[in-house]
């Protein structure tokens, strides 16, 4: 487990560069400790760093690194959530300094669930958690969910993306059924469809007309950002 | 034009690769395992040997004479009469007939009796029936017959069990509560597995197979290791097999330890010593198949991980080989060309003690 401690050293007689401050912010996020993040944000703000720079070059960069460490089995789900929570607190500190509309806005609404007949939960939950920690508004509707439950939730929350998980070759068909239902409901052009699950492949995603296939939670975050251009 | 060989993708699709492509994919898969596990890659001779195995003529291949290894089966008790749309063949029979067919017709060296749900928790209310089935099977069989099931700790979380689902708690940033729920579930699961196996051991079981250990993350493995430890203490001669669910222990809790080692994030070569320390006789390491990569990539990667596990283990390693593991494609009926080649590579290059 890697839990980096934030460096509190004073660099006497020299003003820290923006790069150094950004690194300190990033390291604070990787430490997964709220106090470290708050201290680093206050320090960067007092040093004159712009709120958007603090978020993008420091905090968000740290979250990206957390994603990498998670993918490599060096950080685990609770740490990802602690880092995300710490980032939320850090961003909240900056909101009063930001112009209206500049503050962090959830970039997309995502409905995520495991298709009907499939009771596997953990992989889908990890994807939901990682998407949430990346700043998306995620509605995890659970496992073994009928097609209608996906459609109803998509309509209710006006989702931009739907994630369909299937861990068994026998339940992959459920992903196709949701896509067909989206077409029947006239929703297909308004929503991006992401597929995941061990037996799922890019070829299957292409075959049934999905927009995105993600091999793991980190790729899901990366893929959704790319496809939505956020 | 270079000779092309028929191989598979990780989803079972047939493709044709020449030797260069096979070697490139093998080396990439080996490098991926070495990087993730922080272990040694394979030598050029070993890589070349796997390539030779992949390129062998004949649809099915076998190990060289004298290199045969024991073969044990898990849920196969149900595989004859079961027809769940995946691995069962749907022939009306019984669990005992399933066991006996594996012993007498299919050459299994050990077998296990399993419940239709194949998880420990649902065995508890039908323990008397399971004990009776064990006794009847033992009266008709010679090879070691274990009782097997999955720890499957997810069954202890809502909506299936009494403890709040850590996934839901985590998403609500209730991290300490999520970890507490995992700890309580793990304690409950440990108690159930010990109780169930105490009964089955008194009904002549030769031992236990903990199948797909770690499926619900580090709590699942924590629970299994503690159950192994308790059972070994109570039954010094019982046969204990621990097979894994995946190559890396998922850190759902993140802080659980066994014998001072954090369980989250352990790879096969790190899992093996802990399984041995807990008191198991046999370890079943797993490497997952990537459905988007070629058979060569998956097999190179799997052999690298398993070879390291074999070297690190002081108990026999019977590698998990089947649908979606051990380099074998994720396909309802895994293609025999890939199954036999992957098995041969595991025995001859990774040095596994059994399958």
XYZ file of C-alpha atoms in Angstrom:
585
model
C 0.000 0.000 0.000
C 1.298 3.380 -0.912
C 0.122 6.213 1.256
C 2.337 9.166 0.574
C 2.748 11.662 3.342
C 2.515 15.293 2.361
C 5.739 17.168 2.751
C 5.467 20.038 5.178
C 8.954 21.308 4.678
C 9.393 25.025 4.433
C 11.487 26.176 1.612
C 13.044 29.110 3.355
C 13.757 32.142 1.272
C 12.239 30.770 -1.904
C 8.702 30.947 -3.162
C 7.437 27.589 -4.304
C 6.758 27.350 -8.024
C 3.336 26.487 -9.351
C 4.695 23.109 -10.409
C 5.875 22.414 -6.871
C 2.564 23.502 -5.412
C 0.684 21.356 -7.934
C 2.873 18.384 -6.998
C 2.131 18.991 -3.340
C -1.603 19.094 -4.073
C -1.369 15.920 -6.104
C 0.611 14.142 -3.375
C -1.961 15.266 -0.813
C -4.723 13.613 -2.854
C -2.643 10.429 -3.195
C -2.199 10.408 0.585
C -6.027 10.023 0.718
C -6.036 12.298 3.779
C -8.509 15.154 3.957
C -6.363 17.262 6.295
C -3.412 17.052 3.927
C -5.557 18.142 0.991
C -7.095 21.066 2.852
C -3.644 22.230 4.004
C -2.245 21.949 0.484
C -5.202 23.813 -1.048
C -4.895 26.648 1.473
C -1.168 26.882 0.871
C -1.601 26.975 -2.922
C -4.371 29.579 -2.677
C -2.299 31.767 -0.337
C 0.592 31.480 -2.791
C -1.619 32.985 -5.486
C -2.486 29.936 -7.506
C -5.799 30.252 -9.390
C -8.624 27.982 -8.195
C -8.956 26.323 -11.616
C -5.214 25.602 -11.633
C -5.392 24.167 -8.130
C -8.183 21.859 -9.233
C -6.944 20.837 -12.652
C -3.172 20.740 -12.197
C -3.164 19.629 -8.571
C -6.226 17.841 -7.304
C -7.447 16.296 -10.554
C -3.924 15.233 -11.447
C -3.709 13.523 -8.057
C -6.995 11.725 -8.668
C -5.691 10.487 -12.011
C -2.656 9.062 -10.217
C -4.948 7.451 -7.638
C -6.722 5.761 -10.562
C -3.417 4.443 -11.875
C -2.401 3.111 -8.441
C -5.826 1.486 -8.076
C -5.436 -0.213 -11.447
C -2.051 -1.569 -10.400
C -3.360 -2.936 -7.094
C -1.423 -0.437 -4.994
C -4.410 1.526 -3.709
C -7.815 0.070 -2.958
C -11.428 1.095 -3.109
C -11.623 2.742 0.321
C -8.558 4.804 -0.538
C -10.110 5.920 -3.808
C -13.208 7.052 -1.945
C -11.150 8.811 0.729
C -9.195 10.612 -1.990
C -12.422 11.580 -3.773
C -13.911 12.823 -0.513
C -10.771 14.832 0.211
C -10.886 16.344 -3.274
C -14.525 17.345 -2.790
C -13.550 19.122 0.429
C -10.649 20.824 -1.287
C -12.836 22.040 -4.164
C -15.444 23.293 -1.681
C -12.790 25.535 -0.117
C -12.200 27.167 -3.480
C -15.782 27.675 -4.567
C -16.161 31.099 -2.978
C -13.125 32.314 -4.928
C -14.458 31.084 -8.244
C -16.573 32.933 -10.773
C -20.219 31.843 -11.026
C -20.361 28.867 -13.365
C -16.663 28.227 -12.921
C -17.149 26.007 -9.916
C -16.898 22.300 -10.345
C -20.001 21.091 -12.096
C -20.831 17.434 -12.450
C -19.971 16.794 -16.096
C -22.489 14.055 -16.786
C -25.203 11.890 -15.331
C -24.585 8.167 -15.501
C -26.956 5.273 -14.832
C -25.036 2.086 -14.077
C -26.257 -1.419 -13.355
C -25.932 -5.154 -13.965
C -28.415 -6.537 -16.474
C -31.257 -8.911 -15.650
C -30.390 -12.473 -14.693
C -26.910 -11.547 -13.521
C -26.380 -11.157 -9.774
C -22.753 -10.028 -9.972
C -22.339 -6.750 -8.157
C -18.756 -6.007 -7.216
C -17.222 -5.083 -10.566
C -20.145 -2.854 -11.426
C -19.965 -1.210 -7.984
C -16.259 -0.509 -8.418
C -16.979 1.147 -11.771
C -19.738 3.248 -10.170
C -17.431 4.268 -7.364
C -14.606 5.215 -9.689
C -16.945 7.236 -11.934
C -18.348 8.974 -8.880
C -14.883 9.734 -7.577
C -14.064 11.242 -10.978
C -16.856 13.762 -10.449
C -19.732 12.205 -12.377
C -23.251 12.020 -10.984
C -23.750 8.271 -10.790
C -26.998 6.413 -10.208
C -26.129 2.790 -9.476
C -29.401 0.894 -9.843
C -27.938 -2.409 -8.639
C -27.714 -5.896 -10.071
C -30.147 -8.245 -11.836
C -32.026 -5.221 -13.149
C -34.748 -5.599 -15.785
C -34.449 -3.549 -18.957
C -37.389 -1.405 -17.865
C -35.525 -0.373 -14.701
C -32.690 1.036 -16.828
C -35.102 2.903 -19.099
C -37.114 4.319 -16.194
C -34.003 5.546 -14.384
C -32.512 7.055 -17.546
C -35.706 9.037 -18.067
C -35.959 10.010 -14.401
C -32.458 11.467 -14.097
C -32.037 12.507 -17.726
C -28.852 10.467 -18.027
C -26.098 11.108 -20.571
C -24.512 7.677 -20.198
C -25.767 4.226 -19.271
C -23.390 1.508 -18.089
C -24.468 -2.100 -18.629
C -22.534 -4.805 -16.807
C -22.694 -8.561 -17.450
C -20.320 -11.094 -15.944
C -21.698 -14.158 -17.690
C -21.794 -15.121 -21.341
C -25.426 -16.083 -20.772
C -26.461 -12.615 -19.611
C -24.619 -10.521 -22.182
C -27.791 -10.638 -24.284
C -29.372 -8.384 -21.662
C -27.032 -5.591 -22.769
C -28.394 -5.866 -26.296
C -31.958 -5.811 -24.985
C -31.372 -2.510 -23.201
C -29.915 -0.987 -26.368
C -32.929 -2.184 -28.367
C -35.271 -0.747 -25.726
C -33.459 2.604 -25.903
C -34.125 2.650 -29.645
C -37.785 1.783 -29.159
C -38.131 4.571 -26.623
C -36.476 7.073 -28.967
C -33.648 7.612 -26.450
C -30.745 6.006 -28.252
C -29.417 9.162 -29.915
C -29.438 11.073 -26.630
C -27.412 8.667 -24.539
C -24.057 6.936 -24.717
C -24.013 3.236 -23.937
C -21.028 1.722 -22.121
C -20.524 -2.034 -21.709
C -18.395 -3.944 -19.228
C -17.916 -7.368 -17.666
C -15.386 -10.170 -18.015
C -16.861 -11.903 -21.100
C -17.601 -8.632 -22.920
C -15.302 -7.520 -25.725
C -14.958 -4.598 -28.090
C -16.249 -6.895 -30.830
C -19.450 -7.553 -28.847
C -19.851 -3.847 -28.149
C -19.486 -3.122 -31.880
C -21.866 -5.915 -32.795
C -24.724 -4.697 -30.621
C -24.127 -1.024 -31.283
C -22.722 0.210 -27.970
C -20.646 3.385 -27.889
C -17.984 2.295 -25.459
C -16.403 -0.868 -24.063
C -14.379 -0.584 -20.860
C -12.108 -3.373 -19.745
C -11.874 -2.133 -16.159
C -12.959 0.713 -13.888
C -10.078 2.984 -14.800
C -10.796 2.550 -18.493
C -14.461 3.250 -17.822
C -13.568 6.641 -16.354
C -11.143 7.402 -19.163
C -13.602 6.226 -21.816
C -16.543 8.221 -20.493
C -14.419 11.361 -20.333
C -13.294 10.835 -23.906
C -16.687 10.039 -25.311
C -18.275 13.049 -23.612
C -15.253 15.221 -24.295
C -15.070 16.412 -20.672
C 4.233 -15.435 -46.859
C 4.907 -16.669 -43.325
C 3.097 -19.743 -42.056
C 0.045 -18.807 -40.046
C -1.232 -20.790 -37.098
C -4.815 -21.080 -35.974
C -5.162 -19.702 -32.451
C -7.883 -18.064 -30.355
C -8.664 -14.696 -28.978
C -9.580 -14.468 -25.303
C -13.276 -14.686 -26.208
C -12.719 -17.903 -28.185
C -12.761 -16.328 -31.645
C -10.473 -18.127 -34.104
C -7.681 -16.026 -35.637
C -4.550 -16.778 -37.646
C -1.171 -15.479 -36.444
C 2.316 -16.079 -37.781
C 5.219 -16.903 -35.470
C 6.309 -13.277 -35.155
C 2.868 -12.203 -34.008
C 2.728 -15.131 -31.561
C 6.144 -14.243 -30.124
C 5.292 -10.533 -29.923
C 2.067 -11.292 -28.050
C 3.766 -13.811 -25.764
C 6.455 -11.296 -24.846
C 3.873 -8.559 -24.226
C 1.827 -10.844 -21.972
C 4.920 -11.948 -20.056
C 5.995 -8.326 -19.626
C 2.538 -7.363 -18.332
C 2.644 -10.062 -15.644
C 6.216 -9.209 -14.690
C 5.324 -5.528 -14.394
C 2.133 -5.972 -12.378
C 3.411 -8.714 -10.094
C 6.931 -7.297 -9.844
C 8.224 -10.747 -10.694
C 10.717 -12.173 -13.159
C 9.648 -12.648 -16.737
C 10.229 -15.891 -18.598
C 13.529 -16.713 -20.253
C 13.829 -16.713 -24.025
C 13.957 -20.530 -23.971
C 10.732 -20.690 -21.975
C 9.056 -18.175 -24.256
C 10.170 -20.131 -27.293
C 8.863 -23.354 -25.716
C 5.398 -21.848 -25.201
C 5.422 -20.665 -28.806
C 6.278 -24.203 -29.915
C 3.356 -25.548 -27.886
C 0.999 -22.997 -29.426
C 2.216 -23.898 -32.924
C 2.024 -27.686 -32.478
C 0.150 -29.543 -35.134
C -2.998 -31.326 -34.109
C -6.108 -29.902 -32.555
C -5.387 -31.412 -29.149
C -2.007 -31.805 -27.486
C -0.768 -33.514 -24.322
C 2.143 -33.382 -21.928
C 5.265 -35.384 -22.584
C 5.350 -38.897 -21.179
C 6.421 -38.855 -17.553
C 5.173 -35.324 -17.005
C 1.567 -36.244 -16.245
C 0.042 -34.436 -13.253
C -2.987 -35.095 -11.043
C -6.263 -33.639 -12.218
C -8.928 -32.639 -9.762
C -12.405 -31.305 -10.437
C -14.566 -28.938 -8.515
C -18.226 -28.337 -9.247
C -18.261 -31.263 -11.686
C -20.587 -33.098 -9.311
C -23.284 -30.972 -10.878
C -21.854 -30.831 -14.373
C -23.511 -34.015 -15.590
C -27.120 -33.311 -14.668
C -26.824 -29.555 -14.346
C -27.861 -27.465 -17.302
C -27.587 -23.859 -16.275
C -26.907 -22.633 -19.761
C -23.207 -22.572 -19.110
C -21.208 -25.619 -18.188
C -23.715 -28.396 -17.479
C -24.614 -31.044 -20.032
C -28.124 -31.694 -18.732
C -28.096 -35.506 -18.543
C -30.621 -36.671 -15.933
C -28.532 -38.221 -13.154
C -27.558 -37.355 -9.609
C -24.670 -35.808 -7.734
C -23.390 -39.245 -6.788
C -23.472 -40.386 -10.414
C -21.641 -37.184 -11.317
C -18.912 -37.985 -8.798
C -18.653 -41.611 -9.853
C -18.508 -40.767 -13.559
C -15.609 -38.424 -12.878
C -13.850 -41.105 -10.843
C -14.439 -44.075 -13.128
C -14.901 -42.625 -16.595
C -13.178 -39.252 -16.748
C -9.966 -40.014 -14.840
C -10.364 -37.495 -12.037
C -7.780 -38.000 -9.297
C -9.872 -36.267 -6.655
C -13.455 -35.026 -6.659
C -15.710 -32.912 -4.566
C -19.328 -32.926 -3.581
C -21.048 -29.586 -4.054
C -24.409 -27.990 -3.412
C -26.452 -26.711 -6.366
C -25.877 -23.097 -5.241
C -22.194 -23.884 -4.648
C -21.817 -21.382 -1.800
C -21.315 -22.230 1.872
C -24.110 -20.079 3.258
C -27.050 -21.919 1.643
C -25.587 -25.257 2.777
C -26.297 -24.425 6.394
C -30.081 -25.039 6.319
C -29.653 -28.312 4.358
C -26.609 -29.629 6.224
C -28.292 -32.947 7.090
C -28.929 -33.659 3.419
C -25.366 -32.734 2.487
C -23.975 -35.014 5.196
C -26.145 -37.876 3.947
C -25.044 -37.274 0.342
C -21.403 -37.275 1.462
C -21.812 -40.594 3.281
C -23.508 -42.261 0.309
C -20.878 -40.994 -2.132
C -18.039 -42.132 0.120
C -19.573 -45.613 0.311
C -19.393 -45.824 -3.478
C -16.082 -44.162 -4.248
C -12.366 -44.700 -3.813
C -10.661 -41.410 -4.807
C -10.503 -38.626 -2.223
C -13.848 -36.861 -2.075
C -13.838 -33.352 -0.653
C -16.729 -31.046 0.085
C -16.501 -27.885 -1.956
C -18.187 -24.527 -2.215
C -17.455 -20.850 -2.642
C -16.988 -18.614 0.417
C -18.994 -16.050 -1.608
C -19.115 -13.391 1.087
C -21.431 -11.277 -1.057
C -24.277 -13.431 0.257
C -23.824 -11.816 3.678
C -24.533 -8.331 2.326
C -27.912 -6.785 1.611
C -30.123 -7.753 -0.177
C -28.985 -11.363 0.404
C -27.729 -11.124 3.965
C -27.852 -9.266 7.246
C -25.039 -6.763 6.751
C -25.302 -3.533 4.832
C -23.752 -3.700 1.374
C -20.265 -2.136 1.546
C -20.570 -1.087 -2.088
C -23.572 1.080 -1.231
C -21.918 2.436 1.893
C -18.752 3.236 0.009
C -20.639 5.191 -2.635
C -22.157 7.242 0.184
C -18.617 7.927 1.488
C -19.402 5.869 4.615
C -16.008 4.230 4.435
C -15.590 3.202 8.071
C -19.109 1.734 8.063
C -18.341 -0.180 4.861
C -15.189 -1.627 6.400
C -17.077 -2.557 9.551
C -19.727 -4.336 7.477
C -16.992 -6.321 5.698
C -15.403 -7.281 9.034
C -18.717 -8.468 10.479
C -19.542 -10.422 7.332
C -16.105 -12.023 7.359
C -16.530 -13.178 10.955
C -19.967 -14.589 10.168
C -18.689 -16.368 7.062
C -15.735 -17.864 8.926
C -18.062 -19.243 11.576
C -20.437 -20.724 8.978
C -17.676 -22.389 6.957
C -16.165 -23.979 10.048
C -19.570 -25.192 11.268
C -20.461 -26.697 7.894
C -17.141 -28.498 7.541
C -17.264 -29.811 11.105
C -20.469 -31.615 10.130
C -19.176 -32.870 6.799
C -15.935 -34.134 8.325
C -18.007 -36.177 10.739
C -19.777 -37.605 7.693
C -16.564 -38.991 6.202
C -15.512 -36.116 3.966
C -11.835 -36.346 3.053
C -11.500 -32.596 3.244
C -12.620 -29.281 1.902
C -12.205 -27.153 -1.174
C -12.568 -23.406 -0.769
C -13.375 -22.500 -4.347
C -13.111 -18.963 -5.765
C -11.617 -17.565 -2.593
C -11.503 -13.781 -2.599
C -14.449 -13.355 -4.976
C -15.867 -10.668 -2.679
C -12.460 -9.145 -2.064
C -9.995 -9.162 0.798
C -12.701 -9.887 3.417
C -13.551 -13.084 1.586
C -9.927 -14.212 1.671
C -9.471 -13.124 5.289
C -12.424 -15.262 6.237
C -11.195 -18.279 4.291
C -7.693 -18.163 5.761
C -9.136 -18.039 9.278
C -11.474 -20.944 8.499
C -8.530 -22.947 7.144
C -6.542 -22.229 10.284
C -9.367 -23.340 12.583
C -10.152 -26.477 10.593
C -6.487 -27.503 10.429
C -6.300 -27.189 14.203
C -9.411 -29.293 14.724
C -8.753 -31.843 11.942
C -4.972 -32.253 11.597
C -5.266 -34.819 8.787
C -7.989 -33.305 6.670
C -7.190 -32.311 3.101
C -7.618 -28.566 2.546
C -7.595 -26.994 -0.883
C -7.787 -23.233 -1.431
C -8.517 -22.065 -4.955
C -8.656 -18.413 -5.834
C -11.305 -16.359 -7.614
C -8.943 -14.055 -9.438
C -5.320 -13.169 -9.916
C -5.297 -10.132 -7.570
C -7.121 -9.898 -4.243
C -9.548 -6.997 -4.554
C -9.167 -4.414 -1.810
C -12.782 -3.864 -0.841
C -11.691 -3.238 2.769
C -8.079 -2.398 2.129
C -6.782 -2.887 5.654
C -7.377 -6.533 6.483
C -4.271 -8.541 7.280
C -3.365 -12.175 7.794
C -0.175 -12.990 9.661
C 0.882 -9.362 9.355
C 0.380 -9.220 5.590
C -2.178 -6.900 3.998
C -4.426 -9.087 1.870
C -5.573 -6.478 -0.617
C -3.554 -6.399 -3.799
C -1.806 -9.746 -3.371
C -0.800 -11.575 -6.569
C -0.587 -15.390 -6.860
C 3.056 -15.651 -5.715
C 2.158 -13.610 -2.620
C -1.056 -15.533 -1.934
C 0.602 -18.969 -1.932
C 2.725 -18.555 1.232
C -0.237 -17.239 3.218
C -2.467 -20.114 2.133
C 0.249 -22.515 3.232
C 0.776 -20.669 6.502
C -2.951 -20.964 7.295
C -2.665 -24.731 6.975
C -3.857 -25.679 3.497
C -2.406 -28.680 1.664
C -2.950 -27.318 -1.789
C -3.192 -23.962 -3.521
C -5.156 -23.218 -6.685
C -3.735 -20.042 -8.226
C -5.736 -18.171 -10.851
C -4.822 -15.870 -13.686
C -7.699 -14.184 -15.473
C -8.084 -14.225 -19.238
C -8.400 -10.934 -21.065
C -11.106 -11.504 -23.681
C -9.723 -8.801 -25.971
C -6.199 -10.218 -26.146
C -4.889 -13.238 -28.036
C -4.327 -16.714 -26.620
C -0.576 -16.110 -26.918
C -0.746 -12.918 -24.827
C -2.963 -14.532 -22.217
C -0.924 -17.721 -21.990
C 2.414 -15.914 -21.709
C 0.984 -13.776 -18.946
C -0.658 -16.673 -17.119
C 2.420 -18.904 -17.217
C 4.578 -16.056 -15.877
C 2.297 -15.461 -12.894
C 1.830 -19.166 -12.150
C 5.520 -20.017 -12.458
C 6.256 -17.366 -9.820
C 3.511 -18.791 -7.583
C 4.879 -22.324 -7.930
C 8.355 -21.110 -7.006
C 7.041 -19.197 -3.977
C 4.828 -21.988 -2.701
C 5.871 -24.723 -0.299
C 2.645 -26.634 -0.951
C 1.549 -28.107 -4.300
C -0.019 -25.694 -6.776
C -2.902 -27.028 -8.855
C -3.521 -24.199 -11.275
C -7.122 -23.293 -12.079
C -7.672 -24.092 -15.743
C -11.035 -23.486 -17.325
C -13.350 -20.952 -18.869
C -11.707 -17.556 -18.603
C -8.703 -18.552 -16.495
C -5.195 -19.906 -17.049
C -4.932 -18.429 -20.530
C -8.028 -20.327 -21.672
C -10.667 -18.318 -23.565
C -13.849 -17.148 -21.895
C -16.268 -19.394 -23.712
C -19.083 -21.669 -22.518
C -17.319 -24.757 -23.824
C -13.645 -23.816 -23.818
C -12.033 -24.905 -27.106
C -9.949 -28.029 -26.599
C -7.097 -26.719 -28.759
C -6.596 -23.862 -26.287
C -7.355 -25.921 -23.157
C -4.853 -28.639 -24.001
C -2.122 -26.208 -25.092
C -2.540 -24.022 -22.013
C -2.481 -27.081 -19.758
C 0.681 -28.411 -21.417
C 2.410 -25.039 -21.011
C 1.402 -24.848 -17.360
C 2.871 -28.279 -16.647
C 6.005 -28.076 -18.790
C 6.945 -24.397 -18.342
C 5.251 -23.133 -15.176
C 5.931 -26.432 -13.395
C 2.524 -26.820 -11.755
C 1.926 -29.871 -9.588
C -1.564 -30.467 -10.866
C -4.569 -29.012 -12.610
